[in-house]
PDB file of C-alpha atoms and ligand atoms in Angstrom:
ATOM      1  CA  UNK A   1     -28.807  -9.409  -3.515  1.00 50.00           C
ATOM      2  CA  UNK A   2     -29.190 -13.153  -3.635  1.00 50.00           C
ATOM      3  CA  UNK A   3     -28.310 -14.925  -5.914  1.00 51.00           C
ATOM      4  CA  UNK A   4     -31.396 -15.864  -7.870  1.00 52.00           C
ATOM      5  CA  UNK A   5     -32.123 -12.257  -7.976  1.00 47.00           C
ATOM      6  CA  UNK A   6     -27.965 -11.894  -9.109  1.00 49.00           C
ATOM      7  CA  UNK A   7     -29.262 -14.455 -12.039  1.00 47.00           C
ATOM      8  CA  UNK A   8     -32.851 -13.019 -12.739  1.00 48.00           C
ATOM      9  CA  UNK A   9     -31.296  -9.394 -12.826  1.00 44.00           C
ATOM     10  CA  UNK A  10     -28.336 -11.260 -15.273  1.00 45.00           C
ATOM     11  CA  UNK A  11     -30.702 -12.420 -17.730  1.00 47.00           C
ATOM     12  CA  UNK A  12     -31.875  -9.093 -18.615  1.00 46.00           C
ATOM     13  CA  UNK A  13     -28.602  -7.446 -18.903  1.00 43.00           C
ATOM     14  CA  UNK A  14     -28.804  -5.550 -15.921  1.00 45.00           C
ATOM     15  CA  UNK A  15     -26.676  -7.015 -12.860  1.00 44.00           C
ATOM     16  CA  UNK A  16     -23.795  -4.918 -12.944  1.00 45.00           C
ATOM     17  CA  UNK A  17     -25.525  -1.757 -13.289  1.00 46.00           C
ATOM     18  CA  UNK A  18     -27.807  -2.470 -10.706  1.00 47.00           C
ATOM     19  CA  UNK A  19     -25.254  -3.775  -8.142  1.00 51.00           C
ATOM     20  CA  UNK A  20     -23.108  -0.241  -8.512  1.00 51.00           C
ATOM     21  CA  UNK A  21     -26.177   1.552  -7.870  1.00 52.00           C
ATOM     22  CA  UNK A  22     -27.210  -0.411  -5.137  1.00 54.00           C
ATOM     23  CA  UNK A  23     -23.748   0.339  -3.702  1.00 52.00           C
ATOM     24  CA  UNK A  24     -23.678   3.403  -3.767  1.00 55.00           C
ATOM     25  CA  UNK A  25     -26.896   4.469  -1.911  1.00 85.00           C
ATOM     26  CA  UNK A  26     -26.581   2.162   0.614  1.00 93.00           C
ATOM     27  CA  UNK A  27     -23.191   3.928   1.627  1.00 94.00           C
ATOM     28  CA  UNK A  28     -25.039   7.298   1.491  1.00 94.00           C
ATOM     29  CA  UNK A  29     -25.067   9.487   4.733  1.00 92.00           C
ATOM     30  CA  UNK A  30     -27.778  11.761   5.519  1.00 87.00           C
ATOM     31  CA  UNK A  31     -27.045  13.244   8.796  1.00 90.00           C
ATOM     32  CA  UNK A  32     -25.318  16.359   9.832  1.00 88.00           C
ATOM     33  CA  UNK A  33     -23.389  14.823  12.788  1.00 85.00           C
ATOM     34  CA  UNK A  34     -21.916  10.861  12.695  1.00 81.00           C
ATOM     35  CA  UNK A  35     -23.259  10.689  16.381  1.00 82.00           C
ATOM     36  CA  UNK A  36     -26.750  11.476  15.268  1.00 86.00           C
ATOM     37  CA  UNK A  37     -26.307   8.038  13.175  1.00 89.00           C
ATOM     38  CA  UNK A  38     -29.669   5.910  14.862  1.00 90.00           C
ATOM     39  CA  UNK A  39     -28.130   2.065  15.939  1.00 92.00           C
ATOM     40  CA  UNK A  40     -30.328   0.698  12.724  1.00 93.00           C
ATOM     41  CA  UNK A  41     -28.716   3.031   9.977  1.00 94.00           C
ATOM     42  CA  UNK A  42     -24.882   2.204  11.724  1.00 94.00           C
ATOM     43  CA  UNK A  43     -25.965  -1.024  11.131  1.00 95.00           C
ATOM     44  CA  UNK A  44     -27.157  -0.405   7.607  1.00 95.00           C
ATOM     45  CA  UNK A  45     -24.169   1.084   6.203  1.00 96.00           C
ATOM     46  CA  UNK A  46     -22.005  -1.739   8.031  1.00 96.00           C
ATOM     47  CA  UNK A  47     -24.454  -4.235   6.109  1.00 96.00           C
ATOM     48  CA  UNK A  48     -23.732  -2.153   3.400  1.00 96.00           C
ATOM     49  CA  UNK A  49     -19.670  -2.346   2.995  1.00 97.00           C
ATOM     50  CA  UNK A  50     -19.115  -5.111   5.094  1.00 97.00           C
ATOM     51  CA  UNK A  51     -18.603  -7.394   2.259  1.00 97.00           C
ATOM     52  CA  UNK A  52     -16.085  -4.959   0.240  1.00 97.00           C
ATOM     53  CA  UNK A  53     -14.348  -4.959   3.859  1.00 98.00           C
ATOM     54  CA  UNK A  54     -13.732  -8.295   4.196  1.00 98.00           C
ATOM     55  CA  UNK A  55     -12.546  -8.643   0.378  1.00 98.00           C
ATOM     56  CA  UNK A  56     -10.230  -5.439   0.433  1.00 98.00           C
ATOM     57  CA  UNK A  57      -8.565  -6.349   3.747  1.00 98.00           C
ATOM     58  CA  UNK A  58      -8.074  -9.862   2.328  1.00 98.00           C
ATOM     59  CA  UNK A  59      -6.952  -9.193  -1.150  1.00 97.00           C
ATOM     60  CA  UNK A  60      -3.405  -8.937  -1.048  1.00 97.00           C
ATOM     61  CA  UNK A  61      -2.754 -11.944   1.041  1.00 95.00           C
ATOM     62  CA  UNK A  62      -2.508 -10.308   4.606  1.00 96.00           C
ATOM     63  CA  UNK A  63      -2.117 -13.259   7.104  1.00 96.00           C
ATOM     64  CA  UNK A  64      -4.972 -11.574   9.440  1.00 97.00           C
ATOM     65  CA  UNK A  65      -6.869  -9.486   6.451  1.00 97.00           C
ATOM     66  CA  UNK A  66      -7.515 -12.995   5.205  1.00 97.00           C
ATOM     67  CA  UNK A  67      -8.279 -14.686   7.965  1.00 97.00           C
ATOM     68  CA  UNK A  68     -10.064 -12.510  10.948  1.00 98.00           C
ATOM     69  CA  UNK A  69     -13.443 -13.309  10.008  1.00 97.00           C
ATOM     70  CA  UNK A  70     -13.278 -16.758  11.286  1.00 98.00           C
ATOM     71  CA  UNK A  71     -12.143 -15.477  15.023  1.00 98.00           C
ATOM     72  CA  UNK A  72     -14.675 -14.701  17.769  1.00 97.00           C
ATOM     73  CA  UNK A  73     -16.939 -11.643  16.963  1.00 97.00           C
ATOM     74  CA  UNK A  74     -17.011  -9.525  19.931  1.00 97.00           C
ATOM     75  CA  UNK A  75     -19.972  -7.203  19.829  1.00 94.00           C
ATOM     76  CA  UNK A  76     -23.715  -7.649  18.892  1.00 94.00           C
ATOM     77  CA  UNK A  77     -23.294  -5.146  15.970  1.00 94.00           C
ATOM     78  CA  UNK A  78     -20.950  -2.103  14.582  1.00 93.00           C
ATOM     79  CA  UNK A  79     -20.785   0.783  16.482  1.00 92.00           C
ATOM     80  CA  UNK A  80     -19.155   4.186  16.651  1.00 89.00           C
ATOM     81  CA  UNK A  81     -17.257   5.123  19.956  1.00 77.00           C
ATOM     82  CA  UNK A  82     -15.671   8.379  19.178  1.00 64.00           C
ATOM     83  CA  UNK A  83     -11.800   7.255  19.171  1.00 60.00           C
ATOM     84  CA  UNK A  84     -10.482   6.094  16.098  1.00 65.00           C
ATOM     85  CA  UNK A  85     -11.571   8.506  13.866  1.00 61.00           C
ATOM     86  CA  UNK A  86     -15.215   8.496  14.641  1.00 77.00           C
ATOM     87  CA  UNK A  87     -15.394   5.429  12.576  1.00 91.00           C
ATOM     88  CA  UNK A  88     -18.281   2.616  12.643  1.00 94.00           C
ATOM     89  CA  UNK A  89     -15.942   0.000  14.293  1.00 95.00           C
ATOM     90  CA  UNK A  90     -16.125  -3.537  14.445  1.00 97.00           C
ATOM     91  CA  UNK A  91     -13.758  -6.114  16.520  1.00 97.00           C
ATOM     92  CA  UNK A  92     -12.810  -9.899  16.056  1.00 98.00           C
ATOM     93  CA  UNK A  93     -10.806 -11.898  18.597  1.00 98.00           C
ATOM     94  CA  UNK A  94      -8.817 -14.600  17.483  1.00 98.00           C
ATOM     95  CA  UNK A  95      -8.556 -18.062  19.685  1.00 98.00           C
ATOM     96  CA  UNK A  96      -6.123 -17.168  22.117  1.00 98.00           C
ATOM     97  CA  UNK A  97      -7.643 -13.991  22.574  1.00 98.00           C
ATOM     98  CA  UNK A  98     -11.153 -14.504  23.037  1.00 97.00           C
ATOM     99  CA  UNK A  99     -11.503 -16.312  25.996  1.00 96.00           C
ATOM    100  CA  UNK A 100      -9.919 -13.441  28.148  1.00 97.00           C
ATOM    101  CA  UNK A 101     -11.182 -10.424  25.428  1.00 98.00           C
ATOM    102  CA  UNK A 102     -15.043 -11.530  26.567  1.00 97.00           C
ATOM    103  CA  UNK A 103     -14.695 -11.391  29.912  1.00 97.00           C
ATOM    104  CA  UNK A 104     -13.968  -7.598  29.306  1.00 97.00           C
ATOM    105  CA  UNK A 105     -12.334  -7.673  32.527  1.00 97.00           C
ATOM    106  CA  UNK A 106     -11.289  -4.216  34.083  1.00 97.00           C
ATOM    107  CA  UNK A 107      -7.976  -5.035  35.509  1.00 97.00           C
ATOM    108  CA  UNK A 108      -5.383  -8.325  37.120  1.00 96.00           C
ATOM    109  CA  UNK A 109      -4.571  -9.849  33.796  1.00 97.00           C
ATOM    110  CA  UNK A 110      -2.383  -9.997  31.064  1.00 97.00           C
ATOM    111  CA  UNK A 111      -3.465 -11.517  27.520  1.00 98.00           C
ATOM    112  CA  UNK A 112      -1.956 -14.575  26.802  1.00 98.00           C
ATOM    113  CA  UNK A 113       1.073 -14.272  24.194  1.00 98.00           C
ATOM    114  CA  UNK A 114      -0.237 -14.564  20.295  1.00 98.00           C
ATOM    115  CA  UNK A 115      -3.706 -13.170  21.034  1.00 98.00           C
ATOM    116  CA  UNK A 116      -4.579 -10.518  18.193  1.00 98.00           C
ATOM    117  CA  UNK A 117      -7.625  -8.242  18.286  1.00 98.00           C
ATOM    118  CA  UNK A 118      -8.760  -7.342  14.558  1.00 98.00           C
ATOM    119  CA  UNK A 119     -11.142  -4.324  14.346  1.00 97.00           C
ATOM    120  CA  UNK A 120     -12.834  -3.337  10.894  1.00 97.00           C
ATOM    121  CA  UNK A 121     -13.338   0.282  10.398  1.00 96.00           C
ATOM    122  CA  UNK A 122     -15.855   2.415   8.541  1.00 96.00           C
ATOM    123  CA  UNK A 123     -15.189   5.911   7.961  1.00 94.00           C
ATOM    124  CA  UNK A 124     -18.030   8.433   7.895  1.00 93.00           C
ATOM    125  CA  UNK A 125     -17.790  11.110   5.386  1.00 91.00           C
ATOM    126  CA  UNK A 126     -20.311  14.122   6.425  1.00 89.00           C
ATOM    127  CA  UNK A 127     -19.095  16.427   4.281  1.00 90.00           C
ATOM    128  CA  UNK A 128     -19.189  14.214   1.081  1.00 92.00           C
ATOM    129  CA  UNK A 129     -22.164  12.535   2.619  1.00 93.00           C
ATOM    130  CA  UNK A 130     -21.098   9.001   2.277  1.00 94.00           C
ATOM    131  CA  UNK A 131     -19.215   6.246   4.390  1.00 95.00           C
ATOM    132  CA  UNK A 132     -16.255   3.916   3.063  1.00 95.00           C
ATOM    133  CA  UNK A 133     -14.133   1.229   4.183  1.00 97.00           C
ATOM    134  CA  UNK A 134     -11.524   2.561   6.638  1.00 96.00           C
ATOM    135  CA  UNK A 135      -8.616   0.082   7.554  1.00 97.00           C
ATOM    136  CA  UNK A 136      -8.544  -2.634   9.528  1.00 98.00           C
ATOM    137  CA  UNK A 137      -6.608  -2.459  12.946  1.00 97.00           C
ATOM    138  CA  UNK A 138      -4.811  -4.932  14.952  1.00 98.00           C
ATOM    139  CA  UNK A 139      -3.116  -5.646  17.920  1.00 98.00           C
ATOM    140  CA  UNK A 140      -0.679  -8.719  18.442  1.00 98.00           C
ATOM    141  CA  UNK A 141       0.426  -9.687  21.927  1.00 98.00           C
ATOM    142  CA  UNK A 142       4.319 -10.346  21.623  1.00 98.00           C
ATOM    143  CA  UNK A 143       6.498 -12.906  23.734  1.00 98.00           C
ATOM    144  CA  UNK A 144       6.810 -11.343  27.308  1.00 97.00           C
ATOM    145  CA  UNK A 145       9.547  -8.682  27.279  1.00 97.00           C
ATOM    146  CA  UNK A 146       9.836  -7.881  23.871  1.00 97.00           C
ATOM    147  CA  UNK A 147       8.395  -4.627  23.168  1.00 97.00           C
ATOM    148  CA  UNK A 148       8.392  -3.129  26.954  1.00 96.00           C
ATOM    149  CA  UNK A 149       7.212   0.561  25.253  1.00 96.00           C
ATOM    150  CA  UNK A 150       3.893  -1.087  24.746  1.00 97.00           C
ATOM    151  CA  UNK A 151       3.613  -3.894  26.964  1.00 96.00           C
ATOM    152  CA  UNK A 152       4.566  -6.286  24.309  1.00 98.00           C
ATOM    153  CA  UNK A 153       1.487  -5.293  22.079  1.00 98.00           C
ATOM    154  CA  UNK A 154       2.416  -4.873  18.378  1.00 98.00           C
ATOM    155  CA  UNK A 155      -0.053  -2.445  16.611  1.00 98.00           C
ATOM    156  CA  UNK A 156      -0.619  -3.109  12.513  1.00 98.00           C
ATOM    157  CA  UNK A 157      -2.758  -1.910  10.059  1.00 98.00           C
ATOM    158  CA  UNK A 158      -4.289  -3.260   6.592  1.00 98.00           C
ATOM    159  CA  UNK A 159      -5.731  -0.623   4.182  1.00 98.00           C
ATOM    160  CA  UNK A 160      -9.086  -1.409   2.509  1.00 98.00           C
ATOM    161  CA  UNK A 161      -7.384  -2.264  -0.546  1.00 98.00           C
ATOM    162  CA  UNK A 162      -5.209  -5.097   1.380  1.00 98.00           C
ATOM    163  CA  UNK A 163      -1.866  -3.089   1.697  1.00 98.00           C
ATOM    164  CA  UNK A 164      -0.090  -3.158   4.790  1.00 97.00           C
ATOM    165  CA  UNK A 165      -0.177   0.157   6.358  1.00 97.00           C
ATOM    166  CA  UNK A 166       2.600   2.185   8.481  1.00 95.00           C
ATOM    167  CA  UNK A 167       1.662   2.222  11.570  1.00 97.00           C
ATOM    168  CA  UNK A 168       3.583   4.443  14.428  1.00 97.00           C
ATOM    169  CA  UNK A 169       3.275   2.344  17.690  1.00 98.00           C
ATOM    170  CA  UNK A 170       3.127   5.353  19.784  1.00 97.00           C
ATOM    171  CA  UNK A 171       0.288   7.280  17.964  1.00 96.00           C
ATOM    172  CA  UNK A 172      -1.481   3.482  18.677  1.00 97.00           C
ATOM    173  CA  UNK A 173      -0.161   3.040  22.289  1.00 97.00           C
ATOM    174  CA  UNK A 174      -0.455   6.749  23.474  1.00 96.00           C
ATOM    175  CA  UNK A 175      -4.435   6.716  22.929  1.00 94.00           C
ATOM    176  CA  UNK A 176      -4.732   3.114  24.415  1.00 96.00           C
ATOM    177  CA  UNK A 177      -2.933   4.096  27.350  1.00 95.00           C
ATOM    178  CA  UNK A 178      -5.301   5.474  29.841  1.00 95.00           C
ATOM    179  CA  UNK A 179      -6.614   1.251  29.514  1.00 97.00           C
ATOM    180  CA  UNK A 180      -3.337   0.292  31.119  1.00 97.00           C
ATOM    181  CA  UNK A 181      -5.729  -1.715  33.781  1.00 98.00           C
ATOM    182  CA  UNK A 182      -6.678  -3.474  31.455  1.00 98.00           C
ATOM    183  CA  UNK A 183      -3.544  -4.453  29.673  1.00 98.00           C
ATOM    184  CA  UNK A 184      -4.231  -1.811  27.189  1.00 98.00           C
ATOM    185  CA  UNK A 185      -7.724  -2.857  25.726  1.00 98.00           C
ATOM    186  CA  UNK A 186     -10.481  -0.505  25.600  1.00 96.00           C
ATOM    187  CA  UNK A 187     -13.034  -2.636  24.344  1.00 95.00           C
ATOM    188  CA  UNK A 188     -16.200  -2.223  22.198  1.00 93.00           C
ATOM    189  CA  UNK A 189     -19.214   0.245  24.401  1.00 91.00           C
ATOM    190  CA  UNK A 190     -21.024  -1.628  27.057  1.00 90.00           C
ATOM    191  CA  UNK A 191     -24.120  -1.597  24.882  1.00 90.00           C
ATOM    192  CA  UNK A 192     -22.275  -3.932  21.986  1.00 94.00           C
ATOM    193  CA  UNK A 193     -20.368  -6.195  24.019  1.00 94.00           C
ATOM    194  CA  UNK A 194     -20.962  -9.786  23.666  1.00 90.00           C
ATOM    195  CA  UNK A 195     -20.245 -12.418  26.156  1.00 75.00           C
ATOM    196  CA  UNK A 196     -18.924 -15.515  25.989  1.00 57.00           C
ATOM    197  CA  UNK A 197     -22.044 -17.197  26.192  1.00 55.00           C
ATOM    198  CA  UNK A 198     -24.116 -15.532  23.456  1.00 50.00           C
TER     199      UNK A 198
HETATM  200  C1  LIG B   1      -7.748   8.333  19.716  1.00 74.10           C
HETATM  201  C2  LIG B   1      -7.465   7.182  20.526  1.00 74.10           C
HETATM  202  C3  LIG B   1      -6.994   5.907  19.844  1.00 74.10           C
HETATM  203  C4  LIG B   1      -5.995   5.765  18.933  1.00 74.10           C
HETATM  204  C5  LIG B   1      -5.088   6.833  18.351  1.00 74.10           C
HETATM  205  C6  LIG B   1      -5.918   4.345  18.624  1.00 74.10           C
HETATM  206  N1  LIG B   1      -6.874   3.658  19.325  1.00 74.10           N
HETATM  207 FE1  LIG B   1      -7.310   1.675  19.118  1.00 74.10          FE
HETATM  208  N2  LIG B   1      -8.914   1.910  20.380  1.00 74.10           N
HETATM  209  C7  LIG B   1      -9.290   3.071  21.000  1.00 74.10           C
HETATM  210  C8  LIG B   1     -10.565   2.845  21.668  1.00 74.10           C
HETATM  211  C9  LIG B   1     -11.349   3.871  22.490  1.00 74.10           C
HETATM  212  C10 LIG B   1     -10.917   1.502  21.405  1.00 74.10           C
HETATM  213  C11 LIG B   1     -12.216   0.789  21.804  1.00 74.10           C
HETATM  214  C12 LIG B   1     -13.262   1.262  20.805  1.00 74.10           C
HETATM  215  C13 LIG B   1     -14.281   0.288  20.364  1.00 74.10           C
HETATM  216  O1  LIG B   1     -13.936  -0.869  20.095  1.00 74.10           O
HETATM  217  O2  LIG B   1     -15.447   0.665  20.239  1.00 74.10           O
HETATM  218  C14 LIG B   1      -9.839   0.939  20.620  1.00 74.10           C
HETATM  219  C15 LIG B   1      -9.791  -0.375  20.230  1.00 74.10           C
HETATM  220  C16 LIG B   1      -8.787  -0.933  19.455  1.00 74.10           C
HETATM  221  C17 LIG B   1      -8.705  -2.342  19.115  1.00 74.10           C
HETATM  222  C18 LIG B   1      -9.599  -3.450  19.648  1.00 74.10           C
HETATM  223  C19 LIG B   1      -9.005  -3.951  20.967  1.00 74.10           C
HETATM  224  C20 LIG B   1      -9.445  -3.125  22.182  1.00 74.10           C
HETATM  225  O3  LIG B   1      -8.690  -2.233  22.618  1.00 74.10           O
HETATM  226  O4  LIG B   1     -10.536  -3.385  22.686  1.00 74.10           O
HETATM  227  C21 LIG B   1      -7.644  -2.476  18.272  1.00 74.10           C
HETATM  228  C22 LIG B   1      -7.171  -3.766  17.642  1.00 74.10           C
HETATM  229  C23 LIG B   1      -7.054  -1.169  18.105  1.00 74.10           C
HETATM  230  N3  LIG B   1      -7.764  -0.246  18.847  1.00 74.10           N
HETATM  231  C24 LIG B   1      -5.940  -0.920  17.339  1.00 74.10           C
HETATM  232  C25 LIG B   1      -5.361   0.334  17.181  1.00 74.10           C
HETATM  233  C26 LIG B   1      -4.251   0.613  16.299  1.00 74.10           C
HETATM  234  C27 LIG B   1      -3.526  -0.408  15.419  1.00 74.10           C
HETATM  235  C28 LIG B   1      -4.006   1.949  16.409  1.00 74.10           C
HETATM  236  C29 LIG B   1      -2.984   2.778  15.675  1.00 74.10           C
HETATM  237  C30 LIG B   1      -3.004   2.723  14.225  1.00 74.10           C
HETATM  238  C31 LIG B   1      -4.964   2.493  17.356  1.00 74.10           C
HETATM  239  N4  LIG B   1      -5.762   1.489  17.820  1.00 74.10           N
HETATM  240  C32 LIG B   1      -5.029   3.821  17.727  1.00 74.10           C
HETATM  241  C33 LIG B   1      -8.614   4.266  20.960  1.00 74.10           C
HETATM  242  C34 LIG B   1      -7.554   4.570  20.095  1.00 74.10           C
END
């Protein structure tokens, strides 16, 4: 809604009613399957939360919740995968990071120390027919040596409501594993990736 409309709607007593409702259908999921979701209604419902997203994950302060959206975007849109929960994912590479992230080179490197990868997540709901804000992930490259379990990759988590969440590192690491080559990123599917020069 923009903001004349924010006003207009204001003036006759309507704006918060008609922001809820507004809310609420646009998070509404018709399909019987999360991969039947077309590209244009993924990007919908991300249009459609993205905003509560980037205000949860911020809201208590979190040094990346707060600050991610400024970093690098690193694909043309949201998109589901299948990992993570069959979520509608989204990732942001900070400064370090992007330079190497958007080569999304296969193997023979190692991302520089204090990159961090942020991903938002959107959880679809078939059963209750709706999609909500799912946490945000991250991964912060460590000085070399310090956490040899996971090649010096720290995995953290923000809940949509800004809480820091408790993250195992070896439910993280043991999925990202098989990307080794790659020093453990799996990167967004071909069809989102965006290059450096976009
Ligand atoms: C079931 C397997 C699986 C698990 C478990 C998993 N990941 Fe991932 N992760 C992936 C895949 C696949 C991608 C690439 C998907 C995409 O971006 O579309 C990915 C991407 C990421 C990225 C973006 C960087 C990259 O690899 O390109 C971050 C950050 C991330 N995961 C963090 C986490 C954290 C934190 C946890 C634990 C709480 C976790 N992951 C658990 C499979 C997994």
């Amino acid at each position: 809604m923009t903001l004349a409309t924010r006003i207009s709607a204001a003036a006759f007593g309507l704006a918060l009613t008609a922001t809820s409702a507004f809310a609420e259908d646009c998070a509404a999921v018709t399909v019987e399957d999360q991969f039947d979701l077309e590209a244009d209604q993924i990007v919908a419902l991300y249009e459609c939360l993205e905003e509560t997203l980037i205000e949860g994950y911020g809201r208590e302060g979190d040094e990346i919740g707060a600050n991610y959206r400024s970093w690098a975007p690193t694909s043309t849109r949201a998109a589901i995968q299948g990992a993570h929960g069959n979520r509608i994912l989204n990732t942001f590479a900070n400064d370090i990071a992007a330079e190497q992230y958007l080569k999304y080179e296969e193997e023979g490197f190692t991302m520089p120390v204090g990159s961090i990868l942020a991903k938002e997540s959107i959880t679809v709901s078939i059963k209750k027919k709706k999609a909500r804000p799912g946490p945000l992930l991250m991964m912060t490259k460590m000085e070399a040596g310090s956490i040899p379990e996971t090649n010096d990759w720290l995995y953290t988590g923000v809940q949509p409501n800004g809480k820091t969440m408790k993250v195992k590192q070896s439910f993280c690491h043991d999925c990202h594993a098989p990307y080794e080559d790659s020093d453990f990123l799996a990167y967004p599917m071909e069809e989102v990736r965006l290059g450096q020069d976009q």
